[in-house]
mmCIF file of C-alpha atoms in Angstrom:
data_model
loop_
_atom_site.group_PDB
_atom_site.id
_atom_site.type_symbol
_atom_site.label_atom_id
_atom_site.label_comp_id
_atom_site.label_asym_id
_atom_site.label_seq_id
_atom_site.Cartn_x
_atom_site.Cartn_y
_atom_site.Cartn_z
ATOM 1 C CA MET A 1 -31.517 -189.847 -118.792
ATOM 2 C CA GLY A 2 -33.308 -190.674 -122.004
ATOM 3 C CA ASP A 3 -31.881 -190.288 -125.473
ATOM 4 C CA PRO A 4 -32.403 -186.564 -126.161
ATOM 5 C CA SER A 5 -33.163 -187.257 -129.815
ATOM 6 C CA ARG A 6 -36.405 -189.052 -128.896
ATOM 7 C CA TYR A 7 -39.521 -187.001 -128.355
ATOM 8 C CA GLY A 8 -41.221 -186.922 -124.985
ATOM 9 C CA GLU A 9 -38.752 -188.945 -122.927
ATOM 10 C CA ASP A 10 -37.783 -186.325 -120.349
ATOM 11 C CA GLU A 11 -38.519 -182.775 -119.306
ATOM 12 C CA ARG A 12 -35.980 -181.331 -121.747
ATOM 13 C CA ASP A 13 -37.981 -182.797 -124.585
ATOM 14 C CA SER A 14 -41.394 -181.578 -123.481
ATOM 15 C CA SER A 15 -41.167 -178.544 -125.784
ATOM 16 C CA ALA A 16 -39.998 -180.743 -128.680
ATOM 17 C CA PHE A 17 -42.854 -183.152 -127.963
ATOM 18 C CA ALA A 18 -45.378 -180.283 -127.909
ATOM 19 C CA ALA A 19 -43.945 -178.792 -131.109
ATOM 20 C CA ALA A 20 -44.094 -182.156 -132.904
ATOM 21 C CA ARG A 21 -47.639 -182.737 -131.699
ATOM 22 C CA ALA A 22 -48.659 -179.241 -132.857
ATOM 23 C CA ARG A 23 -47.065 -179.792 -136.303
ATOM 24 C CA LEU A 24 -48.837 -183.123 -136.710
ATOM 25 C CA ALA A 25 -52.166 -181.679 -135.524
ATOM 26 C CA ALA A 26 -51.869 -178.697 -137.895
ATOM 27 C CA ASP A 27 -50.990 -180.950 -140.836
ATOM 28 C CA ARG A 28 -53.900 -183.222 -139.922
ATOM 29 C CA ALA A 29 -56.343 -180.281 -139.753
ATOM 30 C CA ASP A 30 -55.132 -178.980 -143.130
ATOM 31 C CA THR A 31 -55.435 -182.442 -144.661
ATOM 32 C CA LEU A 32 -58.945 -182.928 -143.255
ATOM 33 C CA ALA A 33 -59.996 -179.592 -144.750
ATOM 34 C CA ARG A 34 -58.436 -180.517 -148.107
ATOM 35 C CA ALA A 35 -60.170 -183.915 -148.060
ATOM 36 C CA ALA A 36 -63.528 -182.293 -147.275
ATOM 37 C CA ALA A 37 -63.111 -179.800 -150.127
ATOM 38 C CA LEU A 38 -62.088 -182.552 -152.546
ATOM 39 C CA SER A 39 -65.034 -184.670 -151.460
ATOM 40 C CA ARG A 40 -67.394 -181.749 -152.165
ATOM 41 C CA ASP A 41 -65.727 -181.237 -155.561
ATOM 42 C CA PHE A 42 -66.086 -184.926 -156.398
ATOM 43 C CA ASP A 43 -69.741 -184.967 -155.324
ATOM 44 C CA GLY A 44 -70.339 -181.852 -157.438
ATOM 45 C CA ILE A 45 -68.805 -183.461 -160.522
ATOM 46 C CA VAL A 46 -70.881 -186.605 -160.055
ATOM 47 C CA ALA A 47 -74.070 -184.598 -159.439
ATOM 48 C CA ALA A 48 -73.486 -182.401 -162.488
ATOM 49 C CA ASN A 49 -72.992 -185.469 -164.662
ATOM 50 C CA ALA A 50 -76.124 -187.102 -163.267
ATOM 51 C CA LEU A 51 -78.220 -184.168 -164.498
ATOM 52 C CA VAL A 52 -77.046 -184.602 -168.067
ATOM 53 C CA ALA A 53 -77.013 -187.758 -170.134
ATOM 54 C CA VAL A 54 -73.242 -187.823 -170.557
ATOM 55 C CA ASP A 55 -71.716 -190.338 -172.890
ATOM 56 C CA ASP A 56 -67.991 -190.051 -172.128
ATOM 57 C CA GLU A 57 -67.074 -191.846 -175.322
ATOM 58 C CA HIS A 58 -69.011 -189.653 -177.755
ATOM 59 C CA ASP A 59 -69.436 -186.351 -175.908
ATOM 60 C CA PRO A 60 -66.578 -183.915 -176.631
ATOM 61 C CA GLU A 61 -66.716 -182.800 -172.985
ATOM 62 C CA GLY A 62 -66.994 -186.350 -171.676
ATOM 63 C CA SER A 63 -63.306 -187.154 -171.654
ATOM 64 C CA SER A 64 -62.420 -183.991 -169.742
ATOM 65 C CA THR A 65 -65.207 -184.695 -167.249
ATOM 66 C CA ALA A 66 -63.962 -188.246 -166.765
ATOM 67 C CA PHE A 67 -60.411 -186.966 -166.334
ATOM 68 C CA GLU A 68 -61.518 -184.349 -163.809
ATOM 69 C CA ARG A 69 -63.472 -186.946 -161.834
ATOM 70 C CA ALA A 70 -60.502 -189.349 -161.827
ATOM 71 C CA HIS A 71 -58.083 -186.575 -160.896
ATOM 72 C CA VAL A 72 -60.172 -185.401 -157.935
ATOM 73 C CA ALA A 73 -60.681 -189.020 -156.828
ATOM 74 C CA ALA A 74 -56.909 -189.590 -156.869
ATOM 75 C CA LEU A 75 -56.255 -186.413 -154.882
ATOM 76 C CA LEU A 76 -58.911 -187.438 -152.366
ATOM 77 C CA ALA A 77 -57.378 -190.902 -152.001
ATOM 78 C CA ARG A 78 -53.954 -189.349 -151.407
ATOM 79 C CA ALA A 79 -55.379 -186.993 -148.763
ATOM 80 C CA ARG A 80 -56.967 -189.945 -146.951
ATOM 81 C CA GLU A 81 -53.693 -191.872 -147.125
ATOM 82 C CA HIS A 82 -51.855 -188.869 -145.693
ATOM 83 C CA LEU A 83 -54.349 -188.738 -142.806
ATOM 84 C CA GLU A 84 -53.504 -192.361 -142.018
ATOM 85 C CA GLU A 85 -49.774 -191.521 -142.099
ATOM 86 C CA LEU A 86 -50.347 -188.631 -139.702
ATOM 87 C CA ASP A 87 -52.384 -190.812 -137.349
ATOM 88 C CA ARG A 88 -49.570 -193.391 -137.291
ATOM 89 C CA ALA A 89 -47.063 -190.584 -136.599
ATOM 90 C CA LEU A 90 -49.179 -189.391 -133.665
ATOM 91 C CA GLU A 91 -49.222 -192.961 -132.329
ATOM 92 C CA ARG A 92 -45.425 -193.152 -132.639
ATOM 93 C CA LEU A 93 -45.140 -189.839 -130.812
ATOM 94 C CA GLU A 94 -47.280 -191.106 -127.927
ATOM 95 C CA ARG A 95 -45.187 -194.311 -127.698
ATOM 96 C CA GLY A 96 -41.940 -192.335 -127.702
ATOM 97 C CA GLU A 97 -40.897 -193.753 -131.084
ATOM 98 C CA TYR A 98 -41.396 -190.584 -133.139
ATOM 99 C CA GLY A 99 -38.248 -189.386 -134.867
ATOM 100 C CA ARG A 100 -36.701 -192.845 -135.206
ATOM 101 C CA CYS A 101 -35.944 -194.154 -138.684
ATOM 102 C CA GLU A 102 -37.754 -197.402 -139.408
ATOM 103 C CA GLY A 103 -34.960 -198.373 -141.800
ATOM 104 C CA CYS A 104 -31.770 -197.951 -139.776
ATOM 105 C CA GLY A 105 -33.074 -197.062 -136.310
ATOM 106 C CA GLY A 106 -31.204 -193.779 -136.334
ATOM 107 C CA THR A 107 -32.565 -190.350 -135.636
ATOM 108 C CA ILE A 108 -34.607 -188.583 -138.280
ATOM 109 C CA PRO A 109 -33.274 -185.011 -138.372
ATOM 110 C CA PRO A 110 -35.666 -182.461 -136.847
ATOM 111 C CA GLU A 111 -35.453 -180.423 -140.056
ATOM 112 C CA ARG A 112 -36.879 -183.356 -142.010
ATOM 113 C CA LEU A 113 -39.680 -183.782 -139.478
ATOM 114 C CA GLU A 114 -40.498 -180.081 -139.715
ATOM 115 C CA ILE A 115 -40.992 -180.456 -143.466
ATOM 116 C CA ARG A 116 -42.495 -183.967 -143.416
ATOM 117 C CA PRO A 117 -44.005 -184.491 -139.956
ATOM 118 C CA ALA A 118 -45.158 -188.027 -140.801
ATOM 119 C CA ALA A 119 -41.723 -189.136 -142.110
ATOM 120 C CA THR A 120 -40.758 -192.648 -141.043
ATOM 121 C CA THR A 121 -37.238 -192.735 -142.475
ATOM 122 C CA CYS A 122 -34.135 -190.612 -142.453
ATOM 123 C CA VAL A 123 -33.067 -189.058 -145.744
ATOM 124 C CA ARG A 124 -30.384 -191.696 -146.354
ATOM 125 C CA CYS A 125 -32.803 -194.603 -145.948
ATOM 126 C CA ALA A 126 -35.500 -192.869 -147.990
ATOM 127 C CA ARG A 127 -33.047 -192.412 -150.843
ATOM 128 C CA SER A 128 -31.675 -195.937 -150.677
ATOM 129 C CA ASP A 129 -35.006 -197.803 -150.750
ATOM 130 C CA PRO A 130 -35.959 -198.198 -154.431
ATOM 131 C CA ARG A 131 -39.405 -199.554 -153.436
ATOM 132 C CA ARG A 132 -40.388 -196.221 -151.902
ATOM 133 C CA ALA A 133 -41.786 -193.979 -154.590
ATOM 134 C CA PRO A 134 -41.265 -190.285 -153.947
ATOM 135 C CA ARG A 135 -44.415 -188.713 -152.539
ATOM 136 C CA HIS A 136 -45.530 -185.147 -152.653
ATOM 137 C CA ALA A 137 -48.138 -183.988 -150.210
#
């Protein structure tokens, strides 16, 4: 019998596998929609600025426009990064490696995966790695 903490290894895990796949697919769909909306927002900001001769340095509205453009660009970049994380999680799921901590090799608690479907580490390893900046999706 396979390790019951790993997704998709035997019949008992087929519902866990399906639930994990559904969570990842739903998160991916939400992230794709968010990225599309952000991309439209960014394009709108750029188009609006193209219609007006905006001098960010001397226009009182210029700095807020530049900030808004940079803010939307950062949110868009984060959404694209999250899509990549979700795609890697789906690959791990298909290989039977989903739910394993990349730090210690232990099991990532299902509760953590419900909240962060693309998580690659258990809570203990995530807290102990100072190189990992906390991320908010």
